[in-house]
Coordinates of C-alpha atoms in Angstrom, one line a residue:
Chain A
X29 CA 70.8 42.4 97.6
X30 CA 74.6 42.6 97.8
X31 CA 76.8 39.8 98.9
X32 CA 77.1 41.0 102.5
X33 CA 73.3 41.0 103.0
X34 CA 72.9 37.6 101.4
X35 CA 75.8 36.2 103.4
X36 CA 74.2 37.6 106.6
X37 CA 71.1 35.6 105.8
X38 CA 73.1 32.4 105.2
X39 CA 74.9 33.0 108.5
X40 CA 71.7 33.0 110.5
X41 CA 71.9 29.3 110.6
X42 CA 75.2 28.9 112.4
X43 CA 75.1 25.1 112.4
X44 CA 74.7 25.0 108.6
X45 CA 77.3 27.6 108.0
X46 CA 79.8 25.4 110.0
X47 CA 78.8 22.3 108.1
X48 CA 79.2 24.1 104.7
X49 CA 82.6 25.4 105.8
X50 CA 83.8 22.0 106.8
X51 CA 82.5 20.2 103.6
X52 CA 84.5 22.6 101.4
X53 CA 87.6 22.5 103.6
X54 CA 87.5 18.7 103.2
X55 CA 87.8 19.2 99.4
X56 CA 90.5 21.7 99.8
X57 CA 92.5 19.3 102.0
X58 CA 92.2 16.6 99.3
X59 CA 93.5 19.1 96.8
X60 CA 96.5 19.8 98.9
X61 CA 97.3 16.1 99.2
X62 CA 97.0 15.5 95.5
X63 CA 99.1 18.6 94.6
X64 CA 101.8 17.5 97.1
X65 CA 102.0 14.0 95.4
X66 CA 103.4 15.6 92.2
X67 CA 107.0 16.9 92.6
X68 CA 106.7 19.1 89.6
X69 CA 103.3 20.6 90.7
X70 CA 104.5 24.3 90.9
X71 CA 106.2 23.9 87.5
X72 CA 103.0 22.6 86.0
X73 CA 101.2 25.7 87.3
X74 CA 103.7 27.9 85.6
X75 CA 103.5 25.9 82.4
X76 CA 99.7 26.2 82.4
X77 CA 99.9 29.9 83.1
X78 CA 102.3 30.3 80.1
X79 CA 100.2 28.1 77.7
X80 CA 97.1 30.1 78.6
X81 CA 99.0 33.4 78.0
X82 CA 100.1 32.2 74.6
X83 CA 96.5 31.1 73.9
X84 CA 95.1 34.5 74.6
X85 CA 97.7 36.2 72.4
X86 CA 97.0 33.8 69.5
X87 CA 93.3 33.4 70.0
X88 CA 92.0 34.8 66.7
X89 CA 94.4 32.4 64.8
X90 CA 93.6 29.5 67.1
X91 CA 89.9 30.0 66.5
X92 CA 90.3 30.0 62.8
X93 CA 92.5 26.9 63.0
X94 CA 90.0 25.2 65.2
X95 CA 87.1 26.0 62.8
X96 CA 89.0 24.7 59.8
X97 CA 89.9 21.5 61.6
X98 CA 86.3 21.0 62.7
X99 CA 85.1 21.5 59.2
X100 CA 87.5 18.8 57.9
X101 CA 86.2 16.5 60.7
X102 CA 82.6 17.0 59.7
X103 CA 81.7 19.1 62.8
X104 CA 79.8 22.4 62.4
X105 CA 81.1 25.4 64.3
X106 CA 78.8 28.3 65.2
X107 CA 79.7 31.7 66.7
X108 CA 77.6 33.6 69.2
X109 CA 78.4 37.2 70.2
X110 CA 76.2 37.0 73.3
X111 CA 74.0 34.8 75.4
X112 CA 70.9 35.5 73.4
X113 CA 72.5 34.5 70.1
X114 CA 73.9 31.3 71.8
X115 CA 70.4 30.3 73.0
X116 CA 68.9 31.1 69.5
X117 CA 71.5 28.9 67.8
X118 CA 71.0 26.0 70.2
X119 CA 67.2 26.3 70.0
X120 CA 67.4 26.5 66.2
X121 CA 69.5 23.3 66.0
X122 CA 67.1 21.4 68.3
X123 CA 64.1 22.6 66.4
X124 CA 65.6 21.7 63.0
X125 CA 66.2 18.2 64.3
X126 CA 62.7 18.0 65.8
X127 CA 64.3 17.3 69.2
X128 CA 61.8 17.4 72.1
X129 CA 63.8 15.7 74.8
X130 CA 67.3 16.9 75.6
X131 CA 69.9 15.6 78.1
X132 CA 72.5 18.1 79.2
X133 CA 75.7 17.4 81.0
X134 CA 77.3 20.0 83.1
X135 CA 78.0 23.3 81.4
X136 CA 78.4 26.5 83.3
X137 CA 78.2 28.3 80.0
X138 CA 74.6 27.3 79.4
X139 CA 73.9 28.5 83.0
X140 CA 75.5 31.8 82.1
X141 CA 73.4 32.1 79.0
X142 CA 70.2 31.0 80.7
X143 CA 69.6 28.3 78.1
X144 CA 67.2 26.1 80.1
X145 CA 64.3 28.6 80.5
X146 CA 64.5 29.3 76.7
X147 CA 64.1 25.6 76.0
X148 CA 61.3 25.1 78.5
X149 CA 59.4 28.0 76.9
X150 CA 59.7 26.3 73.5
X151 CA 58.3 23.0 74.9
X152 CA 61.7 21.2 74.9
X153 CA 62.3 19.1 77.9
X154 CA 65.8 19.4 79.2
X155 CA 67.2 17.2 81.9
X156 CA 70.5 18.1 83.7
X157 CA 72.2 14.8 84.1
X158 CA 75.0 15.5 86.5
X159 CA 73.6 14.4 89.8
X160 CA 74.3 17.7 91.6
X161 CA 72.9 19.7 88.7
X162 CA 69.8 17.5 88.6
X163 CA 69.3 18.1 92.3
X164 CA 69.4 21.9 91.9
X165 CA 67.3 21.7 88.7
X166 CA 64.6 19.9 90.7
X167 CA 64.9 22.4 93.5
X168 CA 64.5 25.2 90.9
X169 CA 67.6 27.0 91.9
X170 CA 71.0 27.6 90.3
X171 CA 74.2 25.7 91.2
X172 CA 76.0 27.1 94.3
X173 CA 79.4 25.8 93.1
X174 CA 80.8 25.2 89.7
X175 CA 82.1 21.7 90.4
X176 CA 79.8 20.7 93.3
X177 CA 76.5 22.2 92.3
X178 CA 74.5 21.0 95.2
X179 CA 77.1 21.3 98.0
X180 CA 74.7 23.6 99.9
X181 CA 72.1 20.8 100.3
X182 CA 71.8 18.2 103.0
X183 CA 71.1 14.6 102.3
X184 CA 67.8 14.8 104.2
X185 CA 66.7 17.6 101.9
X186 CA 67.6 15.5 98.9
X187 CA 65.7 12.5 100.3
X188 CA 62.6 14.7 100.6
X189 CA 63.1 16.1 97.1
X190 CA 63.6 12.6 95.5
X191 CA 60.6 11.3 97.5
X192 CA 58.4 13.9 95.8
X193 CA 60.0 13.8 92.4
X194 CA 61.2 10.1 92.0
X195 CA 59.0 8.3 94.5
X196 CA 61.8 7.2 96.8
X197 CA 61.4 6.5 100.5
X198 CA 61.4 9.9 102.2
X199 CA 63.0 8.4 105.3
X200 CA 65.9 7.0 103.4
X201 CA 68.7 9.6 103.1
X202 CA 71.5 7.1 102.2
X203 CA 73.6 8.7 99.4
X204 CA 74.0 5.4 97.6
X205 CA 70.2 4.7 97.7
X206 CA 69.5 8.3 96.4
X207 CA 72.2 8.1 93.7
X208 CA 70.8 4.8 92.4
X209 CA 67.3 6.2 92.2
X210 CA 68.6 9.2 90.2
X211 CA 70.6 6.8 88.0
X212 CA 67.5 4.8 87.2
X213 CA 65.4 7.8 86.3
X214 CA 68.1 9.5 84.3
X215 CA 69.1 6.3 82.4
X216 CA 65.6 6.3 80.9
X217 CA 66.0 9.9 79.9
X218 CA 69.4 9.2 78.2
X219 CA 67.8 6.4 76.2
X220 CA 64.8 8.5 75.1
X221 CA 66.8 11.7 74.4
X222 CA 66.7 13.3 70.9
X223 CA 69.8 15.4 71.6
X224 CA 72.7 15.8 74.0
X225 CA 74.1 19.1 75.1
X226 CA 77.5 19.3 76.8
X227 CA 79.9 21.8 78.0
X228 CA 83.6 21.8 77.0
X229 CA 86.6 21.7 79.3
X230 CA 89.2 22.2 76.6
X231 CA 89.2 22.7 72.9
X232 CA 92.2 21.8 70.9
X233 CA 92.8 24.3 68.1
X234 CA 95.3 22.2 66.1
X235 CA 93.0 19.1 65.8
X236 CA 89.5 20.5 66.2
X237 CA 88.9 18.3 69.2
X238 CA 87.0 19.0 72.4
X239 CA 87.6 17.5 75.8
X240 CA 84.9 16.8 78.4
X241 CA 85.8 15.7 81.9
X242 CA 83.2 14.1 84.2
X243 CA 83.1 11.5 87.0
X244 CA 79.6 10.2 86.4
X245 CA 79.9 9.3 82.7
X246 CA 76.9 11.5 81.9
X247 CA 78.6 13.4 79.0
X248 CA 79.6 10.1 77.5
X249 CA 76.1 8.7 77.7
X250 CA 74.6 12.0 76.5
X251 CA 76.8 11.9 73.4
X252 CA 76.9 8.2 72.5
X253 CA 73.1 7.7 72.4
X254 CA 71.2 10.6 70.7
X255 CA 72.0 11.5 67.1
X256 CA 72.6 15.1 67.8
X257 CA 75.4 16.5 70.0
X258 CA 75.7 20.2 70.7
X259 CA 78.7 21.3 72.6
X260 CA 78.7 24.9 74.1
X261 CA 81.9 26.7 75.0
X262 CA 83.3 30.0 75.9
X263 CA 85.9 31.2 73.5
X264 CA 88.6 31.1 76.3
X265 CA 88.6 27.3 76.4
X266 CA 91.2 26.8 73.7
X267 CA 94.6 25.1 74.0
X268 CA 96.9 25.3 71.0
X269 CA 98.0 21.6 70.8
X270 CA 96.9 18.1 71.8
X271 CA 100.0 17.7 73.9
X272 CA 99.0 20.7 76.0
X273 CA 96.3 18.4 77.5
X274 CA 99.2 16.6 79.3
X275 CA 99.6 19.7 81.5
X276 CA 96.0 20.5 82.0
X277 CA 94.6 17.1 82.7
X278 CA 97.2 16.7 85.4
X279 CA 96.1 20.0 87.0
X280 CA 92.3 20.0 86.6
X281 CA 91.0 17.1 88.8
X282 CA 93.7 17.4 91.4
X283 CA 92.8 21.1 91.9
X284 CA 89.1 20.4 91.8
X285 CA 88.5 17.4 94.0
X286 CA 91.9 16.0 94.8
X287 CA 91.5 13.1 92.3
X288 CA 94.4 12.2 90.1
X289 CA 92.2 12.5 87.1
X290 CA 88.4 12.6 86.5
X291 CA 86.9 9.1 85.8
X292 CA 86.2 10.1 82.2
X293 CA 88.3 12.4 80.1
X294 CA 86.7 12.2 76.8
X295 CA 88.0 13.5 73.5
X296 CA 85.7 14.1 70.6
X297 CA 86.8 14.9 67.1
X298 CA 84.0 13.6 64.7
X299 CA 80.4 12.9 64.9
X300 CA 79.4 9.2 65.1
X301 CA 78.4 7.7 61.7
X302 CA 74.9 8.9 61.0
X303 CA 75.0 11.5 63.8
X304 CA 75.6 15.3 63.9
X305 CA 78.0 17.3 66.0
X306 CA 77.9 21.0 66.5
X307 CA 80.1 23.4 68.6
X308 CA 78.8 26.8 69.6
X309 CA 81.6 29.2 70.5
X310 CA 80.4 32.1 72.7
X311 CA 82.0 35.5 73.4
X312 CA 79.5 37.2 75.8
X313 CA 81.9 39.8 77.0
X314 CA 85.1 37.6 76.9
X315 CA 86.8 39.4 74.0
X316 CA 86.2 42.7 75.7
X317 CA 87.7 41.3 79.0
X318 CA 90.8 40.4 77.0
X319 CA 91.4 44.1 76.3
X320 CA 91.6 44.9 80.0
X321 CA 95.2 44.2 80.9
X322 CA 94.7 43.9 84.7
X323 CA 91.8 41.4 84.3
X324 CA 92.6 39.4 81.2
X325 CA 94.4 36.6 83.1
X326 CA 91.0 35.6 84.5
X327 CA 90.2 34.2 81.0
X328 CA 92.7 31.4 81.7
X329 CA 90.4 29.9 84.3
X330 CA 89.8 26.2 83.8
X331 CA 86.8 26.1 86.2
X332 CA 88.3 23.8 88.8
X333 CA 86.7 25.5 91.8
X334 CA 89.8 25.4 93.9
X335 CA 89.6 29.1 94.7
X336 CA 86.1 28.6 96.1
X337 CA 87.0 25.6 98.3
X338 CA 89.8 27.5 99.9
X339 CA 88.1 30.9 100.2
X340 CA 87.2 31.7 103.9
X341 CA 84.4 34.0 102.6
X342 CA 82.9 31.5 100.1
X343 CA 83.0 28.7 102.6
X344 CA 81.1 30.7 105.2
X345 CA 78.7 32.5 102.9
X346 CA 77.6 29.8 100.4
X347 CA 77.6 30.1 96.6
X348 CA 74.1 31.6 96.3
X349 CA 75.1 34.7 98.3
X350 CA 77.2 35.8 95.3
X351 CA 74.1 36.2 93.1
X352 CA 76.2 35.4 90.0
X353 CA 76.5 32.2 87.9
X354 CA 80.1 31.7 89.0
X355 CA 80.6 32.4 92.7
X356 CA 83.7 32.6 94.8
X357 CA 86.9 34.5 94.0
X358 CA 86.9 33.8 90.3
X359 CA 83.2 34.7 90.0
X360 CA 83.9 37.9 91.8
X361 CA 86.4 39.0 89.2
X362 CA 84.5 37.7 86.2
X363 CA 81.0 38.9 87.0
X364 CA 81.8 42.6 87.5
X365 CA 83.4 42.5 84.0
X366 CA 80.0 41.4 82.6
X367 CA 77.8 43.8 84.6
X368 CA 79.6 46.1 87.1
X369 CA 76.5 47.6 88.6
X370 CA 74.8 44.2 89.3
X371 CA 77.9 42.7 90.8
X372 CA 79.6 45.6 92.5
X373 CA 79.6 44.0 96.0
X374 CA 81.5 40.9 94.9
X375 CA 85.1 42.1 94.9
X376 CA 84.5 43.1 98.5
X377 CA 83.5 39.5 99.4
X378 CA 87.1 38.7 100.1
X379 CA 89.6 39.1 102.9
X380 CA 92.4 39.5 100.2
X381 CA 94.2 36.7 102.0
X382 CA 95.5 35.5 98.7
X383 CA 94.7 31.8 99.3
X384 CA 92.8 31.7 96.0
X385 CA 95.8 32.9 94.1
X386 CA 98.0 30.2 95.8
X387 CA 95.8 27.3 94.8
X388 CA 94.9 28.5 91.3
X389 CA 96.2 25.9 88.8
X390 CA 96.8 28.5 86.1
X391 CA 98.1 31.1 88.6
X392 CA 95.5 33.8 88.1
X393 CA 96.4 36.7 90.5
X394 CA 92.9 36.6 91.9
X395 CA 93.4 38.6 95.1
X396 CA 95.2 41.4 93.1
X397 CA 92.3 41.5 90.6
X398 CA 89.8 41.7 93.4
X399 CA 91.6 44.7 94.8
X400 CA 91.8 46.3 91.4
X401 CA 88.1 45.8 90.9
X402 CA 87.4 47.6 94.2
X403 CA 89.2 50.7 92.9
X404 CA 87.6 50.5 89.4
X405 CA 84.1 50.1 90.9
X406 CA 84.6 53.0 93.3
X407 CA 85.8 55.2 90.4
X408 CA 82.7 54.2 88.4
X409 CA 80.4 55.1 91.3
X410 CA 79.3 51.6 92.0
X411 CA 80.4 51.6 95.6
X412 CA 78.0 52.7 98.4
X413 CA 78.5 56.3 99.6
X414 CA 79.0 55.2 103.2
X415 CA 81.7 52.7 102.3
X416 CA 83.4 55.3 100.0
X417 CA 83.4 58.0 102.7
X418 CA 84.6 55.6 105.4
X419 CA 87.5 54.4 103.2
X420 CA 88.3 58.0 102.3
X421 CA 88.5 58.9 106.0
X422 CA 90.6 55.8 106.7
X423 CA 93.0 56.7 104.0
X424 CA 93.4 60.2 105.4
X425 CA 94.0 59.0 108.9
X426 CA 96.3 56.2 108.0
X427 CA 98.5 58.3 105.8
X428 CA 99.0 61.2 108.3
X429 CA 101.1 60.6 111.5
X430 CA 99.5 63.3 113.6
X431 CA 95.9 62.3 112.6
X432 CA 96.7 58.7 113.2
X433 CA 98.0 59.3 116.7
X434 CA 95.0 61.4 117.6
X435 CA 92.6 58.8 116.3
X436 CA 94.4 56.0 118.1
X437 CA 94.3 57.9 121.4
X438 CA 90.6 58.7 120.8
X439 CA 89.9 55.0 120.3
X440 CA 91.8 54.0 123.4
X441 CA 89.7 56.5 125.4
X442 CA 86.4 55.3 123.9
X443 CA 84.4 53.5 126.7
X444 CA 84.3 49.7 126.2
X445 CA 80.5 49.7 126.3
X446 CA 80.5 51.8 123.1
X447 CA 83.3 49.8 121.4
X448 CA 81.6 46.5 122.2
X449 CA 78.1 47.7 121.2
X450 CA 76.9 45.2 118.6
X451 CA 74.8 47.8 116.8
X452 CA 77.4 50.6 116.7
X453 CA 80.3 48.3 115.9
X454 CA 79.3 45.5 113.4
X455 CA 82.7 43.8 113.9
X456 CA 81.5 42.9 117.4
X457 CA 78.5 40.9 116.2
X458 CA 80.3 37.6 115.9
X459 CA 83.6 38.3 117.6
X460 CA 85.0 39.9 120.7
X461 CA 87.6 42.6 120.4
X462 CA 90.7 41.8 122.6
X463 CA 91.2 44.0 125.7
X464 CA 93.1 47.1 124.9
X465 CA 96.7 46.8 126.2
X466 CA 97.6 49.4 128.8
X467 CA 100.4 50.9 126.7
X468 CA 100.8 51.5 123.0
X469 CA 103.7 50.1 120.9
X470 CA 105.2 53.6 120.7
X471 CA 105.1 54.0 124.5
X472 CA 106.8 50.6 125.0
X473 CA 109.4 51.4 122.4
X474 CA 110.3 54.7 124.1
X475 CA 110.6 53.0 127.5
X476 CA 113.0 50.4 126.1
X477 CA 116.6 50.9 127.2
X478 CA 118.9 51.6 124.3
X479 CA 120.8 48.5 123.4
X480 CA 124.5 48.4 124.2
Chain B
X547 CA 79.3 41.5 59.6
X548 CA 78.7 37.9 60.8
X549 CA 79.1 37.1 64.5
X550 CA 82.2 35.1 63.6
X551 CA 83.8 38.2 62.1
X552 CA 82.7 40.5 64.9
X553 CA 84.3 38.1 67.5
X554 CA 87.5 37.8 65.5
X555 CA 87.7 41.6 65.0
X556 CA 87.2 42.1 68.7
X557 CA 89.8 39.5 69.6
X558 CA 92.3 41.1 67.2
X559 CA 91.6 44.6 68.6
X560 CA 92.1 43.4 72.2
X561 CA 95.1 41.1 71.5
X562 CA 97.5 41.0 74.5
X563 CA 101.3 41.1 73.8
X564 CA 103.0 37.8 72.9
X565 CA 104.4 36.1 75.9
X566 CA 107.4 33.8 75.7
X567 CA 106.2 30.4 74.6
X568 CA 106.6 27.7 77.3
X569 CA 106.3 24.0 76.8
X570 CA 107.6 21.1 78.9
X571 CA 110.6 19.2 77.5
X572 CA 109.8 15.9 75.8
X573 CA 110.9 13.8 78.8
X574 CA 108.9 15.9 81.3
X575 CA 106.9 14.6 84.3
X576 CA 106.9 12.1 87.1
X577 CA 108.2 8.6 86.4
X578 CA 107.9 5.4 88.5
X579 CA 110.5 2.7 89.0
X580 CA 107.7 0.1 89.2
X581 CA 104.9 1.3 86.9
X582 CA 102.7 -1.7 87.5
X583 CA 102.8 -1.2 91.3
X584 CA 102.0 2.5 90.9
X585 CA 99.1 1.7 88.5
X586 CA 97.6 -0.7 91.0
X587 CA 98.0 1.9 93.8
X588 CA 96.4 4.7 91.7
X589 CA 93.5 2.5 90.6
X590 CA 92.4 1.9 94.2
X591 CA 91.2 5.5 95.1
X592 CA 89.6 5.6 91.6
X593 CA 87.5 2.6 92.8
X594 CA 89.0 0.0 90.4
X595 CA 91.0 -3.1 90.9
X596 CA 94.1 -4.4 88.9
X597 CA 94.3 -8.0 88.0
X598 CA 97.4 -9.2 86.2
X599 CA 96.9 -12.4 84.2
X600 CA 98.0 -14.2 81.0
X601 CA 96.1 -13.8 77.7
X602 CA 95.3 -17.5 77.8
X603 CA 93.5 -17.3 81.2
X604 CA 91.8 -14.0 80.5
X605 CA 88.3 -15.3 79.6
X606 CA 88.4 -17.6 82.7
X607 CA 89.5 -14.8 85.0
X608 CA 86.9 -12.4 83.7
X609 CA 84.2 -15.1 84.2
X610 CA 85.4 -15.7 87.7
X611 CA 85.4 -12.0 88.4
X612 CA 81.7 -11.7 87.4
X613 CA 80.1 -15.1 87.7
X614 CA 76.6 -13.6 87.7
X615 CA 77.0 -11.6 84.4
X616 CA 74.6 -12.7 81.7
X617 CA 74.5 -10.1 78.9
X618 CA 78.2 -9.8 78.0
X619 CA 79.7 -7.5 75.4
X620 CA 83.2 -8.7 74.6
X621 CA 84.0 -8.5 70.8
X622 CA 87.6 -9.5 71.4
X623 CA 86.7 -12.6 73.5
X624 CA 84.1 -14.4 71.3
X625 CA 83.7 -17.2 73.9
X626 CA 82.2 -14.6 76.3
X627 CA 80.4 -12.3 73.8
X628 CA 76.7 -13.0 73.6
X629 CA 74.9 -9.8 72.5
X630 CA 74.7 -8.5 68.9
X631 CA 78.1 -7.7 67.5
X632 CA 78.8 -4.0 66.9
X633 CA 78.3 -3.2 63.3
X634 CA 77.6 -0.2 61.1
X635 CA 74.2 1.3 61.7
X636 CA 73.6 -0.5 65.0
X637 CA 71.3 1.2 67.5
X638 CA 73.6 2.2 70.4
X639 CA 70.6 1.7 72.8
X640 CA 70.7 -2.1 72.4
X641 CA 73.6 -2.2 74.9
X642 CA 71.5 -0.8 77.7
X643 CA 71.7 -3.0 80.8
X644 CA 74.7 -5.0 79.7
X645 CA 75.9 -6.9 82.7
X646 CA 79.4 -6.7 81.5
X647 CA 81.4 -4.8 78.9
X648 CA 84.9 -6.0 78.1
X649 CA 87.0 -3.7 76.0
X650 CA 90.6 -3.4 75.0
X651 CA 92.5 -0.3 76.0
X652 CA 95.6 0.9 74.2
X653 CA 97.6 1.8 77.3
X654 CA 97.3 2.7 80.9
X655 CA 98.8 5.7 82.7
X656 CA 100.6 4.9 86.0
X657 CA 100.2 8.4 87.6
X658 CA 96.4 8.3 87.6
X659 CA 95.2 4.8 86.5
X660 CA 93.6 6.2 83.3
X661 CA 93.2 3.8 80.4
X662 CA 93.0 5.1 76.9
X663 CA 90.0 3.7 75.0
X664 CA 89.8 5.0 71.4
X665 CA 86.4 4.6 69.8
X666 CA 87.7 3.7 66.4
X667 CA 84.5 3.5 64.3
X668 CA 81.7 4.7 66.6
X669 CA 79.9 1.3 66.5
X670 CA 80.2 0.6 70.2
X671 CA 80.8 4.0 71.7
X672 CA 77.9 3.5 74.1
X673 CA 78.7 0.0 75.5
X674 CA 81.4 0.9 78.0
X675 CA 79.1 3.6 79.5
X676 CA 75.9 1.7 79.5
X677 CA 77.2 -1.5 81.1
X678 CA 76.8 -2.2 84.8
X679 CA 80.3 -3.7 85.0
X680 CA 83.4 -2.8 83.0
X681 CA 86.5 -4.9 82.3
X682 CA 89.4 -3.1 80.6
X683 CA 92.2 -5.1 79.1
X684 CA 95.7 -3.6 78.7
X685 CA 98.9 -5.4 77.6
X686 CA 101.4 -5.3 80.6
X687 CA 104.0 -3.7 78.5
X688 CA 101.7 -0.7 77.8
X689 CA 102.0 1.3 81.0
X690 CA 103.1 4.9 80.6
X691 CA 104.3 7.0 83.4
X692 CA 102.2 10.2 83.0
X693 CA 99.8 12.2 81.0
X694 CA 102.5 14.0 79.0
X695 CA 103.6 10.6 77.6
X696 CA 100.0 9.7 77.0
X697 CA 99.2 12.8 75.0
X698 CA 102.4 12.5 73.0
X699 CA 101.4 8.9 72.1
X700 CA 97.9 9.9 71.1
X701 CA 99.1 12.8 69.0
X702 CA 101.6 10.6 67.2
X703 CA 99.0 8.2 65.7
X704 CA 95.9 8.9 63.6
X705 CA 93.2 10.4 65.8
X706 CA 90.1 8.3 66.4
X707 CA 86.7 10.0 65.9
X708 CA 86.4 9.9 69.7
X709 CA 88.1 8.3 72.6
X710 CA 88.1 8.4 76.4
X711 CA 90.5 8.0 79.2
X712 CA 88.7 5.9 81.8
X713 CA 89.9 5.7 85.4
X714 CA 87.8 3.4 87.5
X715 CA 84.0 3.0 87.6
X716 CA 81.7 6.0 87.3
X717 CA 81.2 7.8 90.5
X718 CA 79.8 10.9 92.2
X719 CA 80.1 12.7 95.5
X720 CA 77.3 15.2 94.8
X721 CA 75.4 14.2 97.9
X722 CA 77.2 15.7 100.9
X723 CA 80.6 14.8 99.5
X724 CA 79.9 11.1 100.1
X725 CA 81.6 9.0 97.4
X726 CA 79.1 6.7 95.7
X727 CA 80.6 4.3 93.1
X728 CA 78.2 3.8 90.2
X729 CA 76.7 7.1 89.0
X730 CA 75.4 6.8 85.4
X731 CA 78.0 4.4 84.1
X732 CA 79.6 1.2 85.4
X733 CA 79.3 0.4 89.1
X734 CA 82.4 -1.8 89.1
X735 CA 85.5 -1.7 87.1
X736 CA 88.5 -4.1 86.9
X737 CA 91.6 -3.6 84.8
X738 CA 93.2 -6.8 83.5
X739 CA 96.8 -6.4 82.8
X740 CA 97.7 -9.2 80.3
X741 CA 101.0 -10.8 79.7

């Protein structure tokens, strides 16, 4: 199913679509307020863009520098070419430590690699500890947003879920009550865990440090209790220097949720005495993406989700309609890079309004990349023949004055019943075309008296 | 070829051209004429509260703020501390269900109310996250304007094995964007700014 079909299904529930749209717009509005409170906001974006560009250029050296620093710090670094190797490394580390119970704090990379099913199959219990991730884990579905994983669920649905899973009162859908119930359940799991798996927000090449940002404190509990910490990261997460965090910590939370900073911004350099710390660095298509000039900037993404919150298509179609681990505008440029055939509909899930580009804290030219993907996917034969022919016809008509005039006249002469037929004209399904004005612009122009 | 070498070779092969290096100047970023006022203002939306007091009255003020607290972790205030002291080899789980954790921060950042807590020796890394209530202590002269100053300060001294910026109590809005204070960590946090 492509994005359009999945979105159509989502849109069948108009009330829910409106609710989803508003919930995300609320987050977008908070982002605007936070950005406006910093006079140097636009400069910060330019700095972040520049630092990420420098990072990509120096990535091989930064990686080596990071590895050397980690080794000095007593942290073991592993490299995985793809998802399969990543999962094998993590599983191997857990098995070697005899770990049976694992707590995981939010990591989109482990979602991308499909780690959980591999661990389940090997009789390792893994609990996602971020509340939103826990909700979707218990619902047996993927996150629908990279920062707000359960943004598509309503409190009543969570009350029902927790009643079944945690024994709470099914009639009580109070968010504080539900959050406390999850806290109690997950606290026990933190204390029993043999290992903690985390994602990584930033990795500092110079010092061998990793930075994890959360609001719930789950990454801190997951790393301060068990004796084994495995951090999983994509190889694009590097920053050259510790000072660069000044720029990025100012941008991340403000762009993501409109907070001035996340509650916890935790910096890890060494394992606790008597504990082990491992970092798994994953390529999985990233180094190949770096070779594609028009798309490489997407590797600067810091996973704030601002492009999703602002996207009129994401807000009205929901994250699951994208069918990719990362939805929204950034997912629609990253996913076709991994598997063009599977994600060929995503670059079309955009109005190309450019709002994503405007809010992106590292200035990724998202709408331009979406347009570029459309061309590349069509060239590679991944675009449906009907769409290809229609666009070919449109390009002929729009680039030829005579053809354009004939077509415009024909359209004006088409009876309204046909134009407004909801089967023949899909645009009419949820909107009404305005009445056709009696005269065309050209006619009005001709009638205008020449100016004195 | 190892995966490491495969990845490095691929990165070298696909290396983009070098851009011009950009870095903010050393005095970069927003500054505040009254840092303490800004700190108090930034702490509110983070769900915390600022309490200025003198070092002499600190224990009393903390007690007054949490009169019900029984299990208290406060290595720097022996008159309040009543759980095992953090020492090498201690099980971090013993600090589960602390009523209060009191911990000294190095500095606070006015722009976002984050307090820098270095975990120097790993002995009590778990306490500030397991406790139900959190008291952070920062000397009143240690307020920086922004995160650029904060990172420069951290980079200039020996790095701790780990550390955290903490801004307010733990929180989540994962259920319908409703803010709930007290997710997995502390449900209440107060910042004592001591003279």
